[in-house]
Tab-separated table of C-alpha atoms and ligand atoms in Angstrom:
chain	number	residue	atom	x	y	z
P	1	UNK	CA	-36.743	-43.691	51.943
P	2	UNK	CA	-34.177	-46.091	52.655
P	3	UNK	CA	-32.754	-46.398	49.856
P	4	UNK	CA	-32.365	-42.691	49.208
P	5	UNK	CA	-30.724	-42.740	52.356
P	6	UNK	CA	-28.022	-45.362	50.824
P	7	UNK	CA	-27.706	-43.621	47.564
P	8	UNK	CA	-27.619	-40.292	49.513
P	9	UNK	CA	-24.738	-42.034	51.949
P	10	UNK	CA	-22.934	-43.034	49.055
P	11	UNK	CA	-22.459	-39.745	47.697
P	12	UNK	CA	-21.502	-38.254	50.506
P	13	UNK	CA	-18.573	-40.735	51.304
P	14	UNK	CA	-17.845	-40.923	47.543
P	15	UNK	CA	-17.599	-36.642	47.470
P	16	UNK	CA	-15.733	-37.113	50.639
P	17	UNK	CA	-13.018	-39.447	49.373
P	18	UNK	CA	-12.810	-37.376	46.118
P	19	UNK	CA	-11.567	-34.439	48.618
P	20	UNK	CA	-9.580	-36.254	50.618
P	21	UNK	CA	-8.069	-37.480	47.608
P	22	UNK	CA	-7.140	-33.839	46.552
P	23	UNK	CA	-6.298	-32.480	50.108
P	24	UNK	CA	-3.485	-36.122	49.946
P	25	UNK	CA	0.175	-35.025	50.062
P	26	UNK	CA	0.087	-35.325	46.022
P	27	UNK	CA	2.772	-34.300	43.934
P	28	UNK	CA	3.243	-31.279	44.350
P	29	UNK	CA	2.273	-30.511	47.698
P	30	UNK	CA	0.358	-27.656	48.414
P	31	UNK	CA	1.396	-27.340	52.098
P	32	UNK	CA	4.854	-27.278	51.121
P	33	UNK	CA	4.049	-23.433	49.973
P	34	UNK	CA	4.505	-20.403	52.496
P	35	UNK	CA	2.407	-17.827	52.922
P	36	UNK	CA	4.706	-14.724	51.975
P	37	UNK	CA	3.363	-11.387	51.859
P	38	UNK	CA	2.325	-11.196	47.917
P	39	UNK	CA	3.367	-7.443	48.134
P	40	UNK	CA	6.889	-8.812	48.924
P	41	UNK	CA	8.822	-9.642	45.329
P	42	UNK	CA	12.372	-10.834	44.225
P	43	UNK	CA	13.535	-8.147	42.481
P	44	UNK	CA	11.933	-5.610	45.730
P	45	UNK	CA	13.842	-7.482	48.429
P	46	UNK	CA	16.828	-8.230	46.801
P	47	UNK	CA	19.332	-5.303	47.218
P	48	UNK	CA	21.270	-6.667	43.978
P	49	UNK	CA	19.469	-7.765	40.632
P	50	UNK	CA	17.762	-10.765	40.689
P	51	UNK	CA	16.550	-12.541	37.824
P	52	UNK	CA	15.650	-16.197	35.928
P	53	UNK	CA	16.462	-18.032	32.380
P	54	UNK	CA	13.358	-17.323	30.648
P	55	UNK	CA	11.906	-20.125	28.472
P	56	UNK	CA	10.024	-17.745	25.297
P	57	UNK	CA	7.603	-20.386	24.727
P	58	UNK	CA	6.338	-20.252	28.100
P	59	UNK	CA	6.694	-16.379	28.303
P	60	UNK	CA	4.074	-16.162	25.222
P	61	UNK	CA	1.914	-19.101	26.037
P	62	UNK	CA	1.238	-19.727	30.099
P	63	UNK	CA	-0.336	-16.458	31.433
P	64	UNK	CA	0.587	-17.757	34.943
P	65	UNK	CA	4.643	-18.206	33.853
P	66	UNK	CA	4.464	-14.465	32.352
P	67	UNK	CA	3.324	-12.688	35.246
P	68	UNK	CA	4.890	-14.332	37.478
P	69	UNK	CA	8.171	-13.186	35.586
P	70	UNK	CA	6.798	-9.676	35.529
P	71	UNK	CA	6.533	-9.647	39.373
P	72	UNK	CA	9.587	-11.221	40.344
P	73	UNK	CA	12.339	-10.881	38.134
P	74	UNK	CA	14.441	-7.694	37.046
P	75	UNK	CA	17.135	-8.909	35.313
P	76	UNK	CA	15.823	-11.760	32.299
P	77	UNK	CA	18.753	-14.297	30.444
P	78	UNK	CA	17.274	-16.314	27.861
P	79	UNK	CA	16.997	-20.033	28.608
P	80	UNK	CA	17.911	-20.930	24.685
P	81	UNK	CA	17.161	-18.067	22.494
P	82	UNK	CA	19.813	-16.189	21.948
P	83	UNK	CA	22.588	-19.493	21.822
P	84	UNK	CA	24.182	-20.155	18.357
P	85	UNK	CA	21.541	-22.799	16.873
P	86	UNK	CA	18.945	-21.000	17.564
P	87	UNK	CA	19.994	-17.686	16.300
P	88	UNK	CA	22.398	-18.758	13.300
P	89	UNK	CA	21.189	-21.945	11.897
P	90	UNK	CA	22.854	-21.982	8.328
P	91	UNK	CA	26.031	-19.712	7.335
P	92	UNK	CA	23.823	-16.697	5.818
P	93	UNK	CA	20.713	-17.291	7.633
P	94	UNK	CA	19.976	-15.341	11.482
P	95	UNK	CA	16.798	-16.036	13.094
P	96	UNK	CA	16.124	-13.499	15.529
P	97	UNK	CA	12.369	-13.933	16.461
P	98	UNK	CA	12.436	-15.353	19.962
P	99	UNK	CA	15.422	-13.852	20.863
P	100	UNK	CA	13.589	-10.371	20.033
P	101	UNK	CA	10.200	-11.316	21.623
P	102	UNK	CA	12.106	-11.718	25.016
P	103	UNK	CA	14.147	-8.426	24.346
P	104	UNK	CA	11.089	-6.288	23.576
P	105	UNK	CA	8.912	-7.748	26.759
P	106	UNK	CA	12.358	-6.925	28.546
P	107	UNK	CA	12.172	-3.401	27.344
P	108	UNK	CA	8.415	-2.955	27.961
P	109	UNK	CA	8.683	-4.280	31.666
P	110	UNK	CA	11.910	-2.275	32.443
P	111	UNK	CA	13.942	-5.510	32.699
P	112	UNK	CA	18.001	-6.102	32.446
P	113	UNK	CA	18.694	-8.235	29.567
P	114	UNK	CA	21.629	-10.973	30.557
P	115	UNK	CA	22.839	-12.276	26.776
P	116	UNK	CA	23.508	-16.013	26.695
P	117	UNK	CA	25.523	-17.145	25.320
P	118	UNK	CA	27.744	-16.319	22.128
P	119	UNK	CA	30.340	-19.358	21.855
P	120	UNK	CA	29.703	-22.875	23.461
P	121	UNK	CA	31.049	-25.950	22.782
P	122	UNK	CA	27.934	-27.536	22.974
P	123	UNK	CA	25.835	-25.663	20.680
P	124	UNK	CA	27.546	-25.500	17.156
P	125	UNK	CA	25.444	-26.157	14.808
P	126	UNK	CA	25.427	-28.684	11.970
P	127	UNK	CA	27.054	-25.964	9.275
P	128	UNK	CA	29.678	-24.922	11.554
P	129	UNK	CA	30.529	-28.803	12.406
P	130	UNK	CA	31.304	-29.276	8.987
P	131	UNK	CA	32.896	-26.157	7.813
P	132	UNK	CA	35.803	-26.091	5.458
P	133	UNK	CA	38.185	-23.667	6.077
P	134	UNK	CA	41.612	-22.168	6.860
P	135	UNK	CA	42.519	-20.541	10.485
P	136	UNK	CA	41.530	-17.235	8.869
P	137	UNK	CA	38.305	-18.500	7.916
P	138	UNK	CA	37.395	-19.913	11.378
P	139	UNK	CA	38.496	-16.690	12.271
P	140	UNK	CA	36.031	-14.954	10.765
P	141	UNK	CA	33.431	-17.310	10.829
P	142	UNK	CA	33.594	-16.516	14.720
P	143	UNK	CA	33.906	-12.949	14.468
P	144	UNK	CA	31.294	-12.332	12.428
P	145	UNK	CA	28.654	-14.740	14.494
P	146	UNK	CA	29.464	-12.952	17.247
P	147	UNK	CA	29.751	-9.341	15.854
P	148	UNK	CA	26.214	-10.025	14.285
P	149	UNK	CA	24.418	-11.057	17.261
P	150	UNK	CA	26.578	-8.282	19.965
P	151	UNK	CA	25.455	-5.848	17.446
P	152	UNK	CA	21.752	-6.531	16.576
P	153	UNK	CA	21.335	-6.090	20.362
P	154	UNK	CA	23.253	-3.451	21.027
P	155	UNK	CA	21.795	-0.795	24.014
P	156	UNK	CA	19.481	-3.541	24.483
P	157	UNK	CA	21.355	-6.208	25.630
P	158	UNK	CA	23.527	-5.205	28.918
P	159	UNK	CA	25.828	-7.669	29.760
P	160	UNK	CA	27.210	-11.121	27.587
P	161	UNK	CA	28.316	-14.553	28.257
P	162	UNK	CA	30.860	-14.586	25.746
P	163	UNK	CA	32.578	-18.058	26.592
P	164	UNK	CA	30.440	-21.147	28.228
P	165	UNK	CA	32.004	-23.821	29.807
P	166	UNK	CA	35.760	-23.733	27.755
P	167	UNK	CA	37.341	-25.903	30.387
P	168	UNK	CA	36.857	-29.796	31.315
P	169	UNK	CA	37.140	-31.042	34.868
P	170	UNK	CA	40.285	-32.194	34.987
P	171	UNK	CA	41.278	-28.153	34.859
P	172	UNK	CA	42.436	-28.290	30.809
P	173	UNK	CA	40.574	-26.868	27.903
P	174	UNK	CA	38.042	-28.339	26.650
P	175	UNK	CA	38.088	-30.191	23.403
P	176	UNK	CA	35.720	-28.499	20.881
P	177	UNK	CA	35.950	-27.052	17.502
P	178	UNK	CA	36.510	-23.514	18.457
P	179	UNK	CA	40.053	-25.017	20.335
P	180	UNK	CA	40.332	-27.470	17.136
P	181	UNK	CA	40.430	-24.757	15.021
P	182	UNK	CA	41.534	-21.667	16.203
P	183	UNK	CA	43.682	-22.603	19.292
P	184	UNK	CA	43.144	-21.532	23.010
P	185	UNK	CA	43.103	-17.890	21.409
P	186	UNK	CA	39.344	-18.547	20.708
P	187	UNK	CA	38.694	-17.536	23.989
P	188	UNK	CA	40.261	-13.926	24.422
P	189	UNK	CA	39.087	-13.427	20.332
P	190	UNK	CA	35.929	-13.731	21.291
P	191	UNK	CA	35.540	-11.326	24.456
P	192	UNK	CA	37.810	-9.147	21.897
P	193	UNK	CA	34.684	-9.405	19.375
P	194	UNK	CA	32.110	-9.124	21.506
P	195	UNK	CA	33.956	-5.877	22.756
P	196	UNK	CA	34.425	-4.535	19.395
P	197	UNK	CA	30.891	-4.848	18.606
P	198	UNK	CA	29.803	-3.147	21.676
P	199	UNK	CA	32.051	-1.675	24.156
P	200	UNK	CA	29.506	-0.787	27.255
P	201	UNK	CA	28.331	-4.282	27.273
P	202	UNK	CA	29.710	-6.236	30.144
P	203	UNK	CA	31.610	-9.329	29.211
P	204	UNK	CA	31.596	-12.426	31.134
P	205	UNK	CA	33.195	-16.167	31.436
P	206	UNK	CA	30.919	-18.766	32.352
P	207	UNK	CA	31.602	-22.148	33.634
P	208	UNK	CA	30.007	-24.445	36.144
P	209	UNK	CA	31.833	-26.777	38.220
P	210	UNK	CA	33.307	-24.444	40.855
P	211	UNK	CA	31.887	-25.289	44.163
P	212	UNK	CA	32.626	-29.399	43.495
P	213	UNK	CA	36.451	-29.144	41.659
P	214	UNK	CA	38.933	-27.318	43.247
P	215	UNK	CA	41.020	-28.496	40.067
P	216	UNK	CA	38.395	-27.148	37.773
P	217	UNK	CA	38.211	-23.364	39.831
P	218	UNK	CA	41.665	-22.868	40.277
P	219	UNK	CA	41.975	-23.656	36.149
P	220	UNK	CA	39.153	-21.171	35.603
P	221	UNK	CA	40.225	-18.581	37.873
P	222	UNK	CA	43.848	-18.641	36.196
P	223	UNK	CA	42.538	-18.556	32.875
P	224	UNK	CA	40.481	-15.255	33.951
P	225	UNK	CA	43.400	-13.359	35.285
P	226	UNK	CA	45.473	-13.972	32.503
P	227	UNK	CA	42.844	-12.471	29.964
P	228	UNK	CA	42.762	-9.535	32.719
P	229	UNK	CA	46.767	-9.176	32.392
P	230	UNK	CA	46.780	-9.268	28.740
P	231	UNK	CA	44.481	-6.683	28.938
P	232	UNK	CA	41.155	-8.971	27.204
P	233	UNK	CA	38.297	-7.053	28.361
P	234	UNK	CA	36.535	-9.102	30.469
P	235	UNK	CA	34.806	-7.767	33.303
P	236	UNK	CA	32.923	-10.632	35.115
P	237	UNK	CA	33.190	-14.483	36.114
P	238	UNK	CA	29.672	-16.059	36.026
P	239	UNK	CA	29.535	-19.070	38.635
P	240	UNK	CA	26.753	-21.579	36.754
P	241	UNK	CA	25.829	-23.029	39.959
P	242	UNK	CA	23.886	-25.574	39.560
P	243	UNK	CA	24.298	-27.182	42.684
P	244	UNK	CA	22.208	-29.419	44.909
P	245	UNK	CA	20.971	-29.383	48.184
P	246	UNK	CA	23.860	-31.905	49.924
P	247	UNK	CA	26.858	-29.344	49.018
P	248	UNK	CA	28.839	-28.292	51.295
P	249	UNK	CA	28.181	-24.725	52.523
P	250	UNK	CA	32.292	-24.648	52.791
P	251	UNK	CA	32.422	-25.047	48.920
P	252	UNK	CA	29.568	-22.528	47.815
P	253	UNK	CA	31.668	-19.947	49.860
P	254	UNK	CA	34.864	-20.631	48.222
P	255	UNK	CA	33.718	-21.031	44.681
P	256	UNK	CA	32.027	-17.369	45.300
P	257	UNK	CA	34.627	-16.043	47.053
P	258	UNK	CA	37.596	-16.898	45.123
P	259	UNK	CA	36.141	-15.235	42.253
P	260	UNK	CA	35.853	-12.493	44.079
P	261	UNK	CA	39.345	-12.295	44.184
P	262	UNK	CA	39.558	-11.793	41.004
P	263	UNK	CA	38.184	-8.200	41.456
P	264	UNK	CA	35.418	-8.782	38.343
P	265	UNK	CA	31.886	-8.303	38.790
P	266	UNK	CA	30.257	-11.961	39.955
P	267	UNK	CA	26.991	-12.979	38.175
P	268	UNK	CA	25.549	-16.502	39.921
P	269	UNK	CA	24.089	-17.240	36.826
P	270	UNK	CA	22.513	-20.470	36.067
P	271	UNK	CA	21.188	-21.279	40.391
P	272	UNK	CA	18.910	-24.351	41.410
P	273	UNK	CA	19.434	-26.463	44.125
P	274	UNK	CA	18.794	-30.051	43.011
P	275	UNK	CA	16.756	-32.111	45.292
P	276	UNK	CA	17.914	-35.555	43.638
P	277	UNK	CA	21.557	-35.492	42.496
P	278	UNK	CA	21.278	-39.624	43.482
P	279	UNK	CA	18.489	-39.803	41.051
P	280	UNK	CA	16.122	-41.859	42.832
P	281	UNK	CA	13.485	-42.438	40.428
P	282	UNK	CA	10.571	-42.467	43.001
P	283	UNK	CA	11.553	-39.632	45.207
P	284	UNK	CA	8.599	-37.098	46.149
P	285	UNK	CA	9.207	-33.790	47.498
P	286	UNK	CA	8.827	-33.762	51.473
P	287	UNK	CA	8.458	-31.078	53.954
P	288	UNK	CA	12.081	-32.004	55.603
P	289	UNK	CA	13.437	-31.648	51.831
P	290	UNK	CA	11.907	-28.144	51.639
P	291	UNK	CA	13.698	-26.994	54.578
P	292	UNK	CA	16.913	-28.314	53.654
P	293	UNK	CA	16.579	-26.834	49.839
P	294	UNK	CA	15.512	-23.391	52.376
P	295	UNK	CA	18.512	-23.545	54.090
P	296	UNK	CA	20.982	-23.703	50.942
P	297	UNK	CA	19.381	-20.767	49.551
P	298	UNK	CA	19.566	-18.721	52.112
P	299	UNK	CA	23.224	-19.551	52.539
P	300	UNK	CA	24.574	-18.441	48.753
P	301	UNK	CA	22.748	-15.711	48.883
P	302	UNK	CA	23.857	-14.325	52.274
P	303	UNK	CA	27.243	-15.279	50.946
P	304	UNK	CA	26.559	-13.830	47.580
P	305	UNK	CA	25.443	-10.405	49.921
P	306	UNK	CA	27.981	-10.213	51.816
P	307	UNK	CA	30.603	-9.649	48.745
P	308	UNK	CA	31.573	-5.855	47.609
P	309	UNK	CA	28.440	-4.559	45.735
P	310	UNK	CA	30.562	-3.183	42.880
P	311	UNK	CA	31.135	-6.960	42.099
P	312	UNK	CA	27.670	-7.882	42.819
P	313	UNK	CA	26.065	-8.430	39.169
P	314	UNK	CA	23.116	-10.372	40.385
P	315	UNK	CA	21.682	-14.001	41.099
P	316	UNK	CA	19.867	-15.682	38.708
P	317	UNK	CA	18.121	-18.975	38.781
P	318	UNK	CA	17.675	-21.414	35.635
P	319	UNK	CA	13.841	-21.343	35.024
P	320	UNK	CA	11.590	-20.242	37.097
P	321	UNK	CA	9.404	-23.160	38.228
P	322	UNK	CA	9.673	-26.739	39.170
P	323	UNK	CA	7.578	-27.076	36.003
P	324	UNK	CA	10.000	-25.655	33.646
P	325	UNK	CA	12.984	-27.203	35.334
P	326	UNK	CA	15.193	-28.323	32.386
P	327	UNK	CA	16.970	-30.329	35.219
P	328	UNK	CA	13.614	-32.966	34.965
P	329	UNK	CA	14.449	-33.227	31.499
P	330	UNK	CA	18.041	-33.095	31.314
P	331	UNK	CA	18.147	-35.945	33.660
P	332	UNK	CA	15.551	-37.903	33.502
P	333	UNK	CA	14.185	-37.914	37.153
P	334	UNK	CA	11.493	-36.140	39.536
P	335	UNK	CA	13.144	-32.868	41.173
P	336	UNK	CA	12.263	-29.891	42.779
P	337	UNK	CA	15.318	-27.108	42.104
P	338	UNK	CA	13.648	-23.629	42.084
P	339	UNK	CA	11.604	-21.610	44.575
P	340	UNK	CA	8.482	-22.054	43.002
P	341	UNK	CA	6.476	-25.270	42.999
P	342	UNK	CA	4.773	-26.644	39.957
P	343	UNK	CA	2.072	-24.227	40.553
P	344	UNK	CA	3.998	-21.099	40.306
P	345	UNK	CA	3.389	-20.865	44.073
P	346	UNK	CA	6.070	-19.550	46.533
P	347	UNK	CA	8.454	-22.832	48.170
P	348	UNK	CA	9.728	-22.666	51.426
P	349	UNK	CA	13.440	-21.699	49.373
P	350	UNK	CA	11.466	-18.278	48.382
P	351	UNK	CA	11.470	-17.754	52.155
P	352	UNK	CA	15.342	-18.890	51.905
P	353	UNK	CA	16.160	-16.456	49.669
P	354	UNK	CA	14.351	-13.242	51.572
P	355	UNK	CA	16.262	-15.030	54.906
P	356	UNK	CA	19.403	-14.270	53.163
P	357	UNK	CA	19.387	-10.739	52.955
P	358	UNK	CA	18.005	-10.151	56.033
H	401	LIG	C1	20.097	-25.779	28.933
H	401	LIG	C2	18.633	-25.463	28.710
H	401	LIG	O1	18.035	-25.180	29.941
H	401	LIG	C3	17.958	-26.622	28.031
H	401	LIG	O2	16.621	-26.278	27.680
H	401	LIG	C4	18.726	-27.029	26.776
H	401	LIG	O3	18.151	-28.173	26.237
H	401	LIG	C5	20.178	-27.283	27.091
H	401	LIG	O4	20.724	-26.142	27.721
H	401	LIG	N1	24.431	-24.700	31.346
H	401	LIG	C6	24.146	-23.662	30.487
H	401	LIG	C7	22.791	-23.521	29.912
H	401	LIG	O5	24.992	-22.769	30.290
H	401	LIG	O6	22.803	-22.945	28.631
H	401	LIG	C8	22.077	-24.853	29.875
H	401	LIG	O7	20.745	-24.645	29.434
H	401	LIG	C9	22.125	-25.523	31.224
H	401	LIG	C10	23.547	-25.788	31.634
């Protein structure tokens, strides 16, 4: 009898430590979720579009990742899909699969469509790199990649990011081979392109870079209203915004707010609120972290409210999850950017984000 006892003992405490071992503040932390009402969503609260960078691996694979997108979102850009690699590889060939998957579970789930992106400097692919050509042929070499893609989406596709990132810090254009080879004109041929190919589609600049560089704004904001004085149609300024949770709340409101004053529709485009810009390799996610990463949500978006709602194209965060950060990857570090934890559950910044529009 004794010795059942011992053996019976031994279970217990070993069962017991196997708990306590889950219930541990592990990576990632369960009680750093909130309980929100589950009838409460995004795209319900949110009195402007709301939406996420969809990864179309994860869309067809994880169950969890796909529904959560269903219940949230309302407005879907395409992490990768739709950029120039991925949809042109060689000169004659177009590979449209993905980028149609996402378009068609848009469609069937009554979701906006955000294209991204048709020309950026860091996506050329290997044929384009080493094409041999006059100006006229780098001419049409970029009107035809981006006629071919505006129009194979046409009606289903609402709104484009026809320019990524064209300028560098220091407020000058950035060298590429679209500058290389056709001049700063790339820039207003394109949105004239794009245009061509579909005229209701909304046309947008995107950059990053304008809540830390006053040089780098005031370059971008310049460059936009001169394409609106020549008449280029261009009708928004997307704001990247990949920011982190030590910037100043003075800078978020200028970087929205002075391209506001541009009159164009404002998309936030790319949010997350890094956790680790200092990249400490051993950093885990606290409670006092969550409620700072809370507070800087709330804060763009009651900025991002406040603005005129004919300029209000919508917020939308890159990824969804913690799990499908590409910051993790991009970097090289633990971090926790997005308002859902690595479970798909709900962070205290989901909480943030209703806070802002309340
Ligand atoms: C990133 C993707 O998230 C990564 O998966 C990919 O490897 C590189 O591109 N600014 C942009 C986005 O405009 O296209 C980038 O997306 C993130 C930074």
């Amino acid at each position: 009898m004794k010795k059942y006892g011992l053996v019976i003992a031994l279970v217990v405490l070993t069962t017991m430590g196997c708990l306590k071992g889950q219930d541990d503040p592990v990576f990632p932390s369960p009680d750093l979720t909130i309980p929100v009402d589950e009838s409460v969503t995004l795209q319900k609260a949110m009195p402007f579009p709301f939406g996420a960078a969809v990864n179309v691996g994860l869309l067809k694979n994880n169950t969890t990742y796909r529904n959560l997108v269903i219940k949230e979102y309302n407005s879907l850009t395409a992490e990768n899909a739709m950029k120039f690699t991925q949809l042109h590889p060689s000169e004659n060939v177009y590979t449209w699969a993905d980028a149609d998957y996402l378009v068609d579970f848009a469609q069937q789930n009554g979701k906006r469509v955000h294209g991204h992106t048709l020309i950026w400097y860091k996506n050329p692919p290997s044929w384009v790199l080493n094409y041999q050509g006059d100006a006229q042929a780098w001419d049409n070499l970029l009107k035809n990649h981006i006629q071919t893609v505006v129009s194979h989406f046409k009606g289903k596709v609402a709104s484009w990011d026809v320019v990524n990132e064209a300028m560098a810090d220091n407020g000058t254009l950035r060298d590429c081979i679209w500058l290389q080879k056709l001049g700063a004109d790339y820039i207003a041929k394109s949105f004239i392109y794009a245009h061509q190919a579909d005229p209701d589609a909304l046309l947008f600049y995107n950059d990053f870079g304008h809540e830390y560089s006053t040089t780098k704004r005031t370059a971008i904001i310049n460059m936009v209203n001169n394409l609106k004085q020549q008449g280029v149609p261009i009708d928004g300024i997307g704001l990247q915004m990949h920011t982190n949770y030590m910037q100043s709340d003075k800078n978020l409101a200028d970087a929205i707010n002075t391209a506001v004053a541009t009159g164009l529709k404002v998309h936030i485009a790319e949010l997350d609120i890094s956790m680790n810009p200092n990249n400490i390799p051993d950093l885990t996610f606290s409670a006092g972290l969550a409620e700072q990463q809370k507070a800087k949500y709330e804060f763009i978006v009651k900025t991002y409210n406040a603005i005129p709602k004919n300029q209000q194209f919508g917020i939308t965060t890159w990824n969804v999850s913690d799990a499908d950060t590409w910051i993790r990857g991009e970097y090289n570090r633990p971090d926790w950017p997005l308002p859902f934890n690595d479970n798909y559950e709900r962070k205290a910044a989901y909480q943030g984000i209703l806070d802002g529009v309340k």
